[in-house]
Amino acid sequence: VVSSTAALDEVYANVKAVMSRNRVKPKPIADNIVFVLGGPGSGKGTQCAKLVQDYGFTHLSAGDLLRDEVTSRSEVGVMCAKLMKEGKLVPMEVTIGLLKTAMERATLKSFLIDGFPRALDQGLAFSESIQEPDFVLFFDCPLETMTERLLERSKTSGRDDDNMDTIRKRFDTFTAQSLPVLDAYKEKGIAHVVSSTAALDEVYANVKAVMSRNRVKPKPIADNIVFVLGG
């Protein structure tokens, strides 16, 4: 029995609680969700671009969404800019909210979520408020190789964070935050580690093998195919 005398949102919250107690789940927001992790310079961005092309994924970067929000000068963006300027972390709820909004707006409902989660509590909150990831794709690359790639990229990228001091800080953050996340998903049996030191095509072949093992199929080459025969 649910009292319907309260405000609409409060009544609906109680209705959802009944659904939860009876193990009735909301419809999923996505067909597939893949968390993509890897250090700076591991090549995950390049591999994500190939997956988007061949599998029809929507590629979302938590960092890009946050930067876009700051650029938009929205109320949330102004708050985030202030926190970032002070060297403080943006609240987890904001990051997850931006991801959820982007997912709801997307036309293609299979997602590569790049660089997320960066901490265990982020992954748990995402699963509770949005949906469990189907699996995690981790690009493993030695620090020396990633450093070489980033320094080479710095010659043409114009990115402020492609310098040696910033690279070291990014590696320290990655090691401290992301590796425990990987270990947690390994324990759940949904983490797949791909070495990204080989040639691009070889790495991508291994990535496609992971997709196949998880029953993720390439997008069809056509919506409809009709053979037309006649004398």
Coordinates of C-alpha atoms in Angstrom, one line a residue:
V1 CA 0.0 0.0 0.0
V2 CA 1.3 3.4 -1.0
S3 CA -0.1 6.6 0.3
S4 CA -0.8 9.0 -2.6
T5 CA -1.5 12.1 -0.5
A6 CA 2.1 13.4 -0.6
A7 CA 3.8 15.3 -3.4
L8 CA 4.1 13.5 -6.7
D9 CA 7.8 12.9 -6.5
E10 CA 7.5 11.5 -3.0
V11 CA 4.7 9.2 -4.0
Y12 CA 6.7 8.0 -7.0
A13 CA 9.8 7.4 -4.8
N14 CA 7.7 5.1 -2.7
V15 CA 6.3 3.3 -5.8
K16 CA 9.9 2.8 -7.0
A17 CA 10.8 1.4 -3.6
V18 CA 8.0 -1.2 -4.0
M19 CA 9.3 -2.1 -7.5
S20 CA 12.8 -2.6 -6.0
R21 CA 11.6 -4.8 -3.2
N22 CA 9.9 -7.0 -5.8
R23 CA 13.0 -7.1 -8.0
V24 CA 11.4 -5.1 -10.8
K25 CA 14.2 -3.2 -12.5
P26 CA 13.9 0.0 -14.6
K27 CA 14.4 -0.5 -18.3
P28 CA 18.1 -0.3 -19.2
I29 CA 19.3 3.1 -20.5
A30 CA 21.8 1.3 -22.8
D31 CA 22.2 -1.8 -24.9
N32 CA 25.8 -2.1 -23.9
I33 CA 28.1 -0.2 -21.6
V34 CA 31.9 -0.7 -21.7
F35 CA 34.2 1.2 -19.4
V36 CA 37.5 1.9 -21.2
L37 CA 40.5 2.4 -18.9
G38 CA 44.2 2.9 -19.6
G39 CA 47.0 5.3 -18.8
P40 CA 47.7 8.5 -20.6
G41 CA 49.3 7.6 -23.9
S42 CA 48.0 4.0 -23.8
G43 CA 46.2 4.4 -27.1
K44 CA 42.7 3.9 -25.8
G45 CA 41.4 7.0 -27.7
T46 CA 42.6 5.6 -31.0
Q47 CA 41.1 2.2 -30.3
C48 CA 37.8 3.8 -29.2
A49 CA 37.6 5.6 -32.6
K50 CA 37.9 2.3 -34.4
L51 CA 35.2 0.7 -32.3
V52 CA 32.9 3.6 -33.0
Q53 CA 33.4 3.1 -36.7
D54 CA 33.0 -0.6 -36.8
Y55 CA 30.5 -1.3 -33.9
G56 CA 28.4 1.8 -33.8
F57 CA 29.3 2.7 -30.3
T58 CA 28.7 6.2 -28.8
H59 CA 32.0 7.3 -27.3
L60 CA 31.7 9.4 -24.1
S61 CA 34.6 10.9 -22.2
A62 CA 33.8 12.0 -18.7
G63 CA 36.7 14.6 -18.9
D64 CA 35.4 16.0 -22.2
L65 CA 31.8 16.3 -20.9
L66 CA 33.1 18.2 -17.9
R67 CA 35.2 20.5 -20.0
D68 CA 32.3 21.2 -22.3
E69 CA 30.1 22.0 -19.3
V70 CA 32.7 24.5 -18.0
T71 CA 32.9 26.1 -21.5
S72 CA 29.1 26.4 -21.7
R73 CA 29.2 28.7 -18.6
S74 CA 26.1 26.9 -17.2
E75 CA 25.4 27.1 -13.5
V76 CA 27.0 23.6 -13.1
G77 CA 29.8 24.6 -15.3
V78 CA 30.7 27.7 -13.3
M79 CA 30.6 25.7 -10.1
C80 CA 32.9 23.1 -11.7
A81 CA 35.3 25.7 -13.0
K82 CA 35.6 27.2 -9.5
L83 CA 36.4 23.9 -7.9
M84 CA 38.9 22.9 -10.6
K85 CA 40.7 26.3 -10.2
E86 CA 40.9 25.7 -6.5
G87 CA 42.4 22.2 -7.2
K88 CA 39.3 20.5 -5.7
L89 CA 37.5 17.4 -7.1
V90 CA 34.2 17.9 -8.9
P91 CA 31.5 16.1 -7.0
M92 CA 30.9 12.5 -8.2
E93 CA 27.2 13.2 -8.7
V94 CA 28.0 16.0 -11.2
T95 CA 30.2 13.7 -13.4
I96 CA 27.6 10.9 -13.3
G97 CA 24.8 13.3 -14.0
L98 CA 26.6 14.6 -17.1
L99 CA 27.2 11.0 -18.3
K100 CA 23.6 10.1 -17.8
T101 CA 22.3 13.2 -19.7
A102 CA 24.7 12.4 -22.6
M103 CA 23.5 8.8 -22.6
E104 CA 19.9 9.8 -22.7
R105 CA 20.4 12.2 -25.5
A106 CA 22.5 9.8 -27.6
T107 CA 20.9 8.1 -30.7
L108 CA 23.1 5.0 -30.6
K109 CA 22.6 3.2 -27.3
S110 CA 25.8 1.2 -27.0
F111 CA 28.4 3.2 -25.1
L112 CA 32.2 3.3 -24.6
I113 CA 32.8 5.4 -21.5
D114 CA 36.3 6.5 -21.7
G115 CA 38.4 7.3 -18.6
F116 CA 35.7 6.3 -16.1
P117 CA 35.5 5.3 -13.3
R118 CA 38.6 6.8 -11.7
A119 CA 37.7 5.5 -8.3
L120 CA 35.8 2.6 -6.9
D121 CA 33.0 4.7 -5.4
Q122 CA 32.4 6.3 -8.9
G123 CA 31.9 2.8 -10.4
L124 CA 29.5 1.8 -7.6
A125 CA 27.5 5.0 -7.9
F126 CA 27.2 4.6 -11.7
S127 CA 25.9 1.1 -11.3
E128 CA 23.3 2.1 -8.8
S129 CA 22.1 5.3 -10.5
I130 CA 22.4 4.3 -14.2
Q131 CA 23.3 0.7 -15.1
E132 CA 25.9 -2.0 -14.5
P133 CA 28.7 -2.0 -17.1
D134 CA 28.8 -5.1 -19.3
F135 CA 32.6 -5.3 -19.0
V136 CA 35.7 -3.2 -18.7
L137 CA 38.4 -2.9 -21.4
F138 CA 41.8 -2.0 -20.0
F139 CA 44.7 -1.0 -22.2
D140 CA 48.0 -2.1 -20.6
C141 CA 51.1 -0.2 -21.6
P142 CA 54.5 0.3 -19.9
L143 CA 55.1 3.8 -18.4
E144 CA 58.1 4.2 -20.6
T145 CA 56.1 3.6 -23.8
M146 CA 53.3 5.9 -22.7
T147 CA 55.9 8.7 -21.9
E148 CA 57.5 8.4 -25.3
R149 CA 54.1 8.6 -27.1
L150 CA 53.0 11.6 -25.1
L151 CA 56.3 13.5 -25.6
E152 CA 56.1 12.7 -29.4
R153 CA 52.5 13.9 -29.4
S154 CA 53.5 17.1 -27.6
K155 CA 55.4 18.2 -30.7
T156 CA 52.1 18.7 -32.6
S157 CA 49.2 18.5 -30.2
G158 CA 49.6 22.0 -28.5
R159 CA 48.1 20.4 -25.3
D160 CA 49.3 22.0 -22.1
D161 CA 49.3 18.7 -20.3
D162 CA 51.8 17.1 -22.8
N163 CA 54.9 18.1 -20.8
M164 CA 57.1 16.0 -18.6
D165 CA 56.1 17.4 -15.2
T166 CA 52.4 17.1 -16.0
I167 CA 52.9 13.6 -17.5
R168 CA 54.5 12.4 -14.3
K169 CA 51.6 13.8 -12.2
R170 CA 49.1 12.1 -14.6
F171 CA 50.9 8.8 -14.2
D172 CA 50.9 9.1 -10.4
T173 CA 47.2 9.8 -10.4
F174 CA 46.5 6.9 -12.8
T175 CA 48.5 4.5 -10.7
A176 CA 46.9 5.5 -7.5
Q177 CA 43.3 5.7 -8.7
S178 CA 42.7 3.5 -11.7
L179 CA 44.7 0.4 -10.9
P180 CA 42.6 -0.4 -7.8
V181 CA 39.5 0.0 -10.0
L182 CA 40.9 -2.5 -12.4
D183 CA 41.6 -5.0 -9.6
A184 CA 38.0 -4.6 -8.4
Y185 CA 36.5 -5.4 -11.8
K186 CA 39.0 -8.3 -12.2
E187 CA 37.5 -9.8 -9.0
K188 CA 34.0 -9.5 -10.5
G189 CA 35.3 -11.3 -13.6
I190 CA 34.4 -8.5 -16.1
A191 CA 37.8 -6.9 -16.8
H192 CA 39.6 -7.6 -20.0
V193 CA 43.3 -6.5 -20.3
V194 CA 44.7 -5.8 -23.8
S195 CA 48.4 -5.0 -24.3
S196 CA 48.6 -1.8 -26.4
T197 CA 52.3 -1.9 -27.1
A198 CA 52.0 -3.7 -30.5
A199 CA 51.1 -2.2 -33.8
L200 CA 47.6 -0.6 -34.0
D201 CA 46.0 -3.3 -36.1
E202 CA 47.3 -6.0 -33.9
V203 CA 46.0 -4.3 -30.8
Y204 CA 42.6 -3.8 -32.5
A205 CA 42.4 -7.4 -33.5
N206 CA 42.8 -8.3 -29.8
V207 CA 40.1 -5.7 -28.9
K208 CA 37.7 -7.2 -31.4
A209 CA 38.4 -10.6 -29.9
V210 CA 37.2 -9.2 -26.5
M211 CA 34.1 -7.8 -28.2
S212 CA 33.4 -11.2 -29.7
R213 CA 33.8 -13.0 -26.4
N214 CA 31.3 -10.6 -24.9
R215 CA 28.8 -11.2 -27.8
V216 CA 29.1 -7.6 -29.0
K217 CA 28.7 -7.7 -32.8
P218 CA 29.9 -5.2 -35.4
K219 CA 27.2 -3.0 -36.8
P220 CA 25.6 -4.4 -39.9
I221 CA 26.9 -3.1 -43.2
A222 CA 23.3 -2.4 -44.4
D223 CA 19.8 -1.9 -42.9
N224 CA 18.2 -4.0 -45.6
I225 CA 19.5 -6.1 -48.4
V226 CA 17.2 -7.3 -51.2
F227 CA 18.3 -9.7 -53.9
V228 CA 16.3 -8.9 -57.1
L229 CA 16.0 -11.8 -59.6
G230 CA 14.2 -12.2 -62.8
G231 CA 14.5 -13.3 -66.3

